[in-house]
Phi, psi and omega in degrees: 000118185262138177243146171287114186301332184292346180272352178280147182229123172252159185226120178245145175202156175283175164290128185242132169244113186250133171138162182304128179090358183298335179300335185289350177271010184301318183291323178300312179293319179301317178298318178302328178274006178078024185295132168248330183217108183272138171263113186256115183258133177204198175221168187302323181295317180291322177297316180297329180283353174097357186287326181296314179302320181297316181294318178302316180296315179301318180291314182300318179299335179265008178079023181250127178284158176216147171245126183262134177232114181241020183276053185242127176278166177302328168247100191299136189253158182310311185290335176291322175295314184295318178298316178299317181295321176302314181295319178303313183291313186292335177267004179051049177284162182227349178220143177251130171240136172236137172234121182161191175277201184300327187292306176299325181292317177294321178299316180299320177299316179297318180299319179299320180295310183295323182300326183261350179251334180067025178233169181296142177300335180300335183283355185251012176301142175106197187260129173051052179262000190263127183256322183263140178294141178284163172298161177305138186232123178241123182245139179233100184286139178253359177234163178228101309182179185282336180062023174301335183289346176240005192257161174261032178241145161226129183246120185237142178269132173252098184298333180297322178265352189053047189222134173267118181254156185251137170247119185238113183193147173301335182293341178260006168286124183296162176288319182222138172240119179259099188261103191239106183301336180299328184290339180278358179305326187273005174282137173280175185299322183292314179294323176301316179294312182300311185285330177292319177290327174304313179297322176299317178298316177306313186292315181295313182296321180294323184290325181263359181297151175290347178264007182289161178191180185300333181285336182256332187301316183297318178297316184296312183295321179294322177298317179299314179302311184296318182289318180302323184271331192248344187290315181300311177300324180293318179297326177287336184214077187293349181276352186286112185293327179295313181296321178300318180295321179297317181287325176296319177297316179298316180299316179298315182293321176299321179294316178298325179291308187287331179298329185255338178257350185065181190246217184202207189293330178300313182290320177302317183285328180279329172299320178298315177297317182295322180285320186280320185240006177057039181271156180293133188299311183299320179296316178302314179302314183299319185287335183268341196308302188292333179291321178287323177301316179299319181292319186275342193309313184297337183269353182208052188299317180296319179295317180292331174298318179289329173298314180301317179297321178293338176265025174063032173261125180279106187265005183300128177070013184264134177287158185301316179300326180290318178301315180301315181297315182294319179296314178301315181299319180294318179298315180297318180296315180300314179299316181298317183292335178261005171086024179250065187260353186302163172244166185302322181302324180291342177269004178094013176278131179243162181305324183290344177281337193299318177301318177297310183302317184293320178299315179294321182299323180288345177269358183274135182301335181297336182293336186289332181258007176294138186296333178249130179295138189238129173266171177304315182296319178305312183294320178302317182296319180295317176301316182300319181293333182270353182297000000 
Protein backbone atom coordinates (compact mmCIF):
# COMPACT_ATOMS: atom_id res chain seq x y z
CA UNK A 1 0.00 0.00 0.00
CA UNK A 2 1.72 3.21 -1.10
CA UNK A 3 1.28 6.51 0.64
CA UNK A 4 2.26 9.94 -0.59
CA UNK A 5 5.04 10.72 1.89
CA UNK A 6 4.29 14.47 1.72
CA UNK A 7 0.98 13.89 3.53
CA UNK A 8 2.78 12.54 6.62
CA UNK A 9 3.35 14.96 9.48
CA UNK A 10 5.92 14.70 12.24
CA UNK A 11 6.03 16.95 15.28
CA UNK A 12 9.17 17.79 17.23
CA UNK A 13 9.48 19.77 20.44
CA UNK A 14 11.87 20.05 23.37
CA UNK A 15 11.07 19.08 26.93
CA UNK A 16 9.24 22.21 28.10
CA UNK A 17 8.85 23.59 31.61
CA UNK A 18 6.36 26.46 31.47
CA UNK A 19 5.51 28.90 34.23
CA UNK A 20 6.70 31.58 36.62
CA UNK A 21 10.01 30.57 38.21
CA UNK A 22 10.79 27.75 35.76
CA UNK A 23 14.22 29.32 35.07
CA UNK A 24 15.24 28.30 38.59
CA UNK A 25 15.37 24.64 37.60
CA UNK A 26 18.31 25.36 35.25
CA UNK A 27 20.93 23.86 37.59
CA UNK A 28 18.84 20.76 38.14
CA UNK A 29 18.59 20.12 34.39
CA UNK A 30 22.27 20.96 33.82
CA UNK A 31 23.21 18.43 36.54
CA UNK A 32 21.01 15.79 34.92
CA UNK A 33 23.10 16.24 31.78
CA UNK A 34 26.27 15.72 33.83
CA UNK A 35 27.35 19.36 33.58
CA UNK A 36 30.61 20.35 35.23
CA UNK A 37 31.23 23.50 33.21
CA UNK A 38 28.34 25.34 31.53
CA UNK A 39 28.84 27.64 28.55
CA UNK A 40 26.29 30.44 29.13
CA UNK A 41 25.31 32.44 26.03
CA UNK A 42 23.49 35.76 26.31
CA UNK A 43 23.74 39.36 25.10
CA UNK A 44 24.67 42.71 26.69
CA UNK A 45 21.04 43.81 27.16
CA UNK A 46 20.00 40.64 29.00
CA UNK A 47 23.18 40.81 31.10
CA UNK A 48 22.43 44.46 31.99
CA UNK A 49 18.93 43.41 33.08
CA UNK A 50 20.54 41.08 35.65
CA UNK A 51 19.42 37.71 34.28
CA UNK A 52 22.89 36.39 33.44
CA UNK A 53 24.12 36.93 37.02
CA UNK A 54 21.08 35.11 38.35
CA UNK A 55 21.71 32.04 36.17
CA UNK A 56 25.43 32.02 37.06
CA UNK A 57 24.49 32.12 40.77
CA UNK A 58 21.98 29.27 40.39
CA UNK A 59 24.66 27.16 38.66
CA UNK A 60 27.42 28.11 41.13
CA UNK A 61 25.22 27.21 44.10
CA UNK A 62 24.83 23.75 42.57
CA UNK A 63 28.61 23.39 42.20
CA UNK A 64 28.64 24.00 38.44
CA UNK A 65 31.23 26.31 36.87
CA UNK A 66 30.24 28.64 34.06
CA UNK A 67 31.83 30.64 31.28
CA UNK A 68 29.74 33.60 30.12
CA UNK A 69 29.66 34.67 26.46
CA UNK A 70 27.69 37.82 25.59
CA UNK A 71 29.32 38.71 22.26
CA UNK A 72 26.09 38.33 20.32
CA UNK A 73 24.55 40.97 17.97
CA UNK A 74 20.81 41.38 17.36
CA UNK A 75 21.27 39.37 14.12
CA UNK A 76 23.84 36.76 15.24
CA UNK A 77 26.81 36.57 12.89
CA UNK A 78 29.03 33.76 11.63
CA UNK A 79 32.13 35.00 13.47
CA UNK A 80 30.18 35.36 16.74
CA UNK A 81 29.23 31.68 16.50
CA UNK A 82 32.82 30.69 15.67
CA UNK A 83 34.28 32.78 18.53
CA UNK A 84 31.78 31.23 20.95
CA UNK A 85 32.63 27.70 19.81
CA UNK A 86 36.37 28.39 20.33
CA UNK A 87 35.63 29.60 23.86
CA UNK A 88 33.43 26.56 24.54
CA UNK A 89 36.26 24.22 23.51
CA UNK A 90 39.12 26.08 25.21
CA UNK A 91 37.21 26.15 28.53
CA UNK A 92 36.31 22.45 28.18
CA UNK A 93 32.60 23.14 28.66
CA UNK A 94 30.10 20.28 28.48
CA UNK A 95 26.60 21.83 28.48
CA UNK A 96 25.26 24.98 26.75
CA UNK A 97 22.69 27.25 28.39
CA UNK A 98 21.36 30.35 26.62
CA UNK A 99 19.26 33.08 28.16
CA UNK A 100 18.00 35.78 25.82
CA UNK A 101 15.87 36.47 22.79
CA UNK A 102 16.19 34.76 19.43
CA UNK A 103 19.72 36.00 18.81
CA UNK A 104 21.56 34.42 21.76
CA UNK A 105 19.44 31.26 21.39
CA UNK A 106 20.26 30.90 17.68
CA UNK A 107 23.91 31.69 18.40
CA UNK A 108 23.96 28.97 21.09
CA UNK A 109 22.52 26.45 18.63
CA UNK A 110 25.27 27.36 16.17
CA UNK A 111 27.97 27.06 18.86
CA UNK A 112 26.75 23.56 19.71
CA UNK A 113 27.00 22.48 16.07
CA UNK A 114 30.51 23.88 15.58
CA UNK A 115 31.74 22.51 18.94
CA UNK A 116 31.03 18.92 17.88
CA UNK A 117 31.94 19.18 14.17
CA UNK A 118 34.96 21.49 14.25
CA UNK A 119 33.98 23.09 10.92
CA UNK A 120 32.58 26.49 9.91
CA UNK A 121 28.92 27.10 10.71
CA UNK A 122 28.55 28.11 7.04
CA UNK A 123 28.81 24.43 6.09
CA UNK A 124 25.55 23.59 7.85
CA UNK A 125 23.18 25.79 5.87
CA UNK A 126 20.02 23.99 4.75
CA UNK A 127 17.99 21.00 5.88
CA UNK A 128 19.42 18.08 7.90
CA UNK A 129 23.11 18.77 7.28
CA UNK A 130 24.14 17.87 10.85
CA UNK A 131 25.75 14.48 11.54
CA UNK A 132 27.10 14.71 15.11
CA UNK A 133 24.85 15.30 18.12
CA UNK A 134 25.32 18.73 19.75
CA UNK A 135 26.11 19.14 23.47
CA UNK A 136 23.07 19.28 25.76
CA UNK A 137 21.25 22.58 25.19
CA UNK A 138 19.01 24.38 27.70
CA UNK A 139 17.27 27.55 26.48
CA UNK A 140 15.61 30.24 28.58
CA UNK A 141 13.73 32.80 26.41
CA UNK A 142 13.59 36.41 27.64
CA UNK A 143 11.17 37.58 24.94
CA UNK A 144 7.74 36.42 23.83
CA UNK A 145 8.88 35.98 21.23
CA UNK A 146 10.97 34.45 18.66
CA UNK A 147 10.32 30.91 19.95
CA UNK A 148 13.83 29.79 19.02
CA UNK A 149 13.58 27.86 22.29
CA UNK A 150 11.10 25.36 20.84
CA UNK A 151 12.07 25.39 17.16
CA UNK A 152 14.13 23.25 14.79
CA UNK A 153 15.56 26.42 13.17
CA UNK A 154 18.72 28.42 13.71
CA UNK A 155 19.06 31.60 11.64
CA UNK A 156 22.58 33.05 11.29
CA UNK A 157 23.75 36.17 9.42
CA UNK A 158 26.61 35.92 6.93
CA UNK A 159 27.84 39.53 6.56
CA UNK A 160 30.05 38.57 3.58
CA UNK A 161 26.99 37.64 1.53
CA UNK A 162 24.69 40.07 3.40
CA UNK A 163 22.47 37.01 3.74
CA UNK A 164 20.68 35.35 6.69
CA UNK A 165 20.90 31.61 6.24
CA UNK A 166 18.78 28.91 7.86
CA UNK A 167 19.84 25.72 9.56
CA UNK A 168 16.83 23.40 9.83
CA UNK A 169 17.27 20.17 11.76
CA UNK A 170 15.89 18.19 14.65
CA UNK A 171 19.45 18.52 16.02
CA UNK A 172 18.86 22.23 16.85
CA UNK A 173 15.71 21.59 18.88
CA UNK A 174 17.00 22.18 22.42
CA UNK A 175 16.88 19.41 25.00
CA UNK A 176 15.05 21.63 27.49
CA UNK A 177 13.19 24.92 27.21
CA UNK A 178 12.53 26.77 30.47
CA UNK A 179 9.74 29.18 29.54
CA UNK A 180 9.40 31.63 32.40
CA UNK A 181 7.10 34.65 31.98
CA UNK A 182 8.88 36.42 34.88
CA UNK A 183 11.97 36.80 32.70
CA UNK A 184 10.01 38.93 30.19
CA UNK A 185 9.43 41.55 32.92
CA UNK A 186 12.48 43.50 31.77
CA UNK A 187 11.21 43.99 28.19
CA UNK A 188 10.10 47.53 27.40
CA UNK A 189 6.83 48.26 25.60
CA UNK A 190 8.51 48.51 22.18
CA UNK A 191 10.32 45.15 22.45
CA UNK A 192 7.12 43.61 23.82
CA UNK A 193 5.27 44.87 20.72
CA UNK A 194 7.98 43.73 18.25
CA UNK A 195 8.34 40.24 19.67
CA UNK A 196 4.59 39.86 20.24
CA UNK A 197 3.82 40.69 16.61
CA UNK A 198 6.66 38.33 15.58
CA UNK A 199 4.80 35.56 17.42
CA UNK A 200 1.54 36.56 15.69
CA UNK A 201 3.30 36.30 12.32
CA UNK A 202 4.62 32.84 13.28
CA UNK A 203 1.11 31.68 14.08
CA UNK A 204 -0.57 33.12 10.96
CA UNK A 205 2.17 31.90 8.60
CA UNK A 206 2.21 28.43 10.16
CA UNK A 207 -1.58 28.15 9.89
CA UNK A 208 -1.69 28.98 6.17
CA UNK A 209 1.57 27.14 5.36
CA UNK A 210 1.50 24.23 2.91
CA UNK A 211 3.16 22.24 5.71
CA UNK A 212 0.34 22.83 8.19
CA UNK A 213 -1.61 19.93 9.64
CA UNK A 214 -3.76 18.88 12.59
CA UNK A 215 -0.76 18.76 14.95
CA UNK A 216 0.11 22.41 14.30
CA UNK A 217 -3.27 24.02 13.55
CA UNK A 218 -4.57 23.98 17.13
CA UNK A 219 -1.40 25.65 18.42
CA UNK A 220 -1.44 28.28 15.67
CA UNK A 221 -5.08 29.30 16.13
CA UNK A 222 -4.81 29.47 19.91
CA UNK A 223 -1.70 31.64 19.61
CA UNK A 224 -3.55 34.04 17.28
CA UNK A 225 -6.46 34.25 19.74
CA UNK A 226 -4.21 34.91 22.73
CA UNK A 227 -2.13 37.59 21.00
CA UNK A 228 -5.15 39.31 19.48
CA UNK A 229 -6.74 39.63 22.93
CA UNK A 230 -3.75 40.25 25.18
CA UNK A 231 -0.96 42.05 23.30
CA UNK A 232 -2.47 45.56 23.29
CA UNK A 233 -3.27 45.53 27.03
CA UNK A 234 0.23 44.12 27.77
CA UNK A 235 2.00 46.83 25.77
CA UNK A 236 -0.02 49.39 27.76
CA UNK A 237 0.90 47.67 31.04
CA UNK A 238 4.07 45.59 30.69
CA UNK A 239 4.13 44.91 34.45
CA UNK A 240 0.95 42.77 34.40
CA UNK A 241 2.03 39.18 35.21
CA UNK A 242 -1.19 37.57 33.92
CA UNK A 243 -0.94 39.27 30.52
CA UNK A 244 2.76 38.43 30.30
CA UNK A 245 1.98 34.77 30.91
CA UNK A 246 -0.74 34.80 28.23
CA UNK A 247 1.63 36.25 25.62
CA UNK A 248 4.45 33.88 26.65
CA UNK A 249 2.03 30.97 26.23
CA UNK A 250 0.99 32.33 22.83
CA UNK A 251 4.60 32.68 21.76
CA UNK A 252 5.31 29.07 22.77
CA UNK A 253 2.28 27.76 20.88
CA UNK A 254 3.16 29.83 17.82
CA UNK A 255 6.66 28.36 18.01
CA UNK A 256 5.45 24.78 18.21
CA UNK A 257 3.28 25.51 15.16
CA UNK A 258 5.90 27.16 12.96
CA UNK A 259 8.72 24.81 13.91
CA UNK A 260 6.68 21.94 12.51
CA UNK A 261 4.59 23.58 9.76
CA UNK A 262 7.36 25.97 8.65
CA UNK A 263 6.63 29.59 7.67
CA UNK A 264 6.06 31.66 4.52
CA UNK A 265 6.83 34.79 2.54
CA UNK A 266 6.78 37.21 5.49
CA UNK A 267 9.73 35.37 7.02
CA UNK A 268 11.53 34.84 3.74
CA UNK A 269 11.29 38.58 3.09
CA UNK A 270 12.22 39.65 6.61
CA UNK A 271 15.21 37.28 6.75
CA UNK A 272 16.34 38.98 3.56
CA UNK A 273 15.90 42.45 5.13
CA UNK A 274 17.71 41.35 8.29
CA UNK A 275 20.64 39.95 6.33
CA UNK A 276 20.95 42.77 3.79
CA UNK A 277 20.34 45.78 6.05
CA UNK A 278 20.84 44.27 9.54
CA UNK A 279 17.32 45.34 10.61
CA UNK A 280 15.49 43.87 13.64
CA UNK A 281 13.61 40.70 12.70
CA UNK A 282 10.35 41.26 14.60
CA UNK A 283 9.99 44.78 13.22
CA UNK A 284 10.57 43.57 9.63
CA UNK A 285 7.89 40.91 10.09
CA UNK A 286 5.45 43.47 11.46
CA UNK A 287 5.96 45.87 8.55
CA UNK A 288 5.45 43.16 5.93
CA UNK A 289 2.57 41.24 7.51
CA UNK A 290 -0.57 42.77 6.02
CA UNK A 291 1.04 43.11 2.57
CA UNK A 292 1.83 39.39 2.46
CA UNK A 293 -1.62 38.50 3.83
CA UNK A 294 -3.17 40.50 0.94
CA UNK A 295 -0.93 38.66 -1.54
CA UNK A 296 -1.64 35.19 -0.09
CA UNK A 297 -5.36 35.57 0.68
CA UNK A 298 -6.68 34.17 -2.63
CA UNK A 299 -4.61 31.00 -2.23
CA UNK A 300 -5.91 30.11 1.25
CA UNK A 301 -9.29 31.78 1.65
CA UNK A 302 -10.79 29.25 4.07
CA UNK A 303 -7.69 29.29 6.24
CA UNK A 304 -7.64 33.10 6.35
CA UNK A 305 -11.32 33.10 7.30
CA UNK A 306 -10.40 31.02 10.36
CA UNK A 307 -7.52 33.40 11.10
CA UNK A 308 -10.04 36.27 10.99
CA UNK A 309 -12.34 34.37 13.38
CA UNK A 310 -9.42 33.79 15.76
CA UNK A 311 -8.94 37.59 15.68
CA UNK A 312 -12.53 37.97 16.91
CA UNK A 313 -14.03 38.97 13.54
CA UNK A 314 -17.53 37.58 13.08
CA UNK A 315 -17.38 36.26 9.49
CA UNK A 316 -20.91 34.76 9.34
CA UNK A 317 -22.57 35.68 6.06
CA UNK A 318 -19.54 37.72 5.03
CA UNK A 319 -18.26 37.64 1.43
CA UNK A 320 -14.59 36.83 0.87
CA UNK A 321 -13.51 40.34 -0.17
CA UNK A 322 -15.11 41.69 3.00
CA UNK A 323 -13.35 39.09 5.17
CA UNK A 324 -10.04 40.05 3.56
CA UNK A 325 -10.68 43.75 4.19
CA UNK A 326 -11.71 43.20 7.81
CA UNK A 327 -8.69 40.98 8.51
CA UNK A 328 -6.29 43.50 6.97
CA UNK A 329 -7.89 46.32 8.96
CA UNK A 330 -7.58 44.37 12.22
CA UNK A 331 -3.88 43.60 11.60
CA UNK A 332 -3.16 47.27 10.79
CA UNK A 333 -5.14 48.42 13.84
CA UNK A 334 -3.32 46.00 16.16
CA UNK A 335 0.05 47.19 14.84
CA UNK A 336 -0.94 50.84 15.22
CA UNK A 337 -2.14 50.32 18.79
CA UNK A 338 1.14 48.72 19.83
CA UNK A 339 3.17 51.42 18.05
CA UNK A 340 4.54 49.54 15.02
CA UNK A 341 3.42 51.91 12.31
CA UNK A 342 6.71 52.56 10.50
CA UNK A 343 7.18 51.69 6.84
CA UNK A 344 10.25 50.13 5.26
CA UNK A 345 11.42 53.45 3.78
CA UNK A 346 11.68 54.89 7.30
CA UNK A 347 14.08 52.06 8.20
CA UNK A 348 16.37 53.09 5.36
CA UNK A 349 15.14 50.63 2.70
CA UNK A 350 15.29 52.19 -0.76
CA UNK A 351 13.76 51.21 -4.09
CA UNK A 352 17.21 50.28 -5.37
CA UNK A 353 17.53 47.65 -2.61
CA UNK A 354 14.40 45.78 -3.71
CA UNK A 355 15.95 43.65 -6.53
CA UNK A 356 18.66 42.41 -4.11
CA UNK A 357 16.17 41.82 -1.31
CA UNK A 358 13.78 39.93 -3.60
CA UNK A 359 16.52 37.67 -4.94
CA UNK A 360 17.60 36.74 -1.41
CA UNK A 361 13.99 36.18 -0.27
CA UNK A 362 13.48 33.62 -3.04
CA UNK A 363 16.54 31.71 -1.75
CA UNK A 364 15.02 31.38 1.74
CA UNK A 365 13.54 27.97 2.61
CA UNK A 366 10.43 29.65 4.08
CA UNK A 367 9.30 30.68 0.58
CA UNK A 368 8.73 26.99 -0.28
CA UNK A 369 5.84 26.55 2.18
CA UNK A 370 4.14 29.87 1.37
CA UNK A 371 0.56 29.09 0.23
CA UNK A 372 0.92 31.10 -2.98
CA UNK A 373 3.81 30.42 -5.34
CA UNK A 374 5.97 33.51 -5.67
CA UNK A 375 8.00 34.83 -8.59
CA UNK A 376 10.73 37.46 -8.32
CA UNK A 377 8.30 40.11 -9.56
CA UNK A 378 5.64 39.07 -7.01
CA UNK A 379 8.08 39.55 -4.15
CA UNK A 380 9.29 42.88 -5.54
CA UNK A 381 5.72 44.18 -5.66
CA UNK A 382 5.09 43.23 -2.00
CA UNK A 383 8.29 45.01 -0.93
CA UNK A 384 7.25 48.07 -2.97
CA UNK A 385 3.86 48.14 -1.23
CA UNK A 386 5.55 48.03 2.18
CA UNK A 387 8.01 50.86 1.40
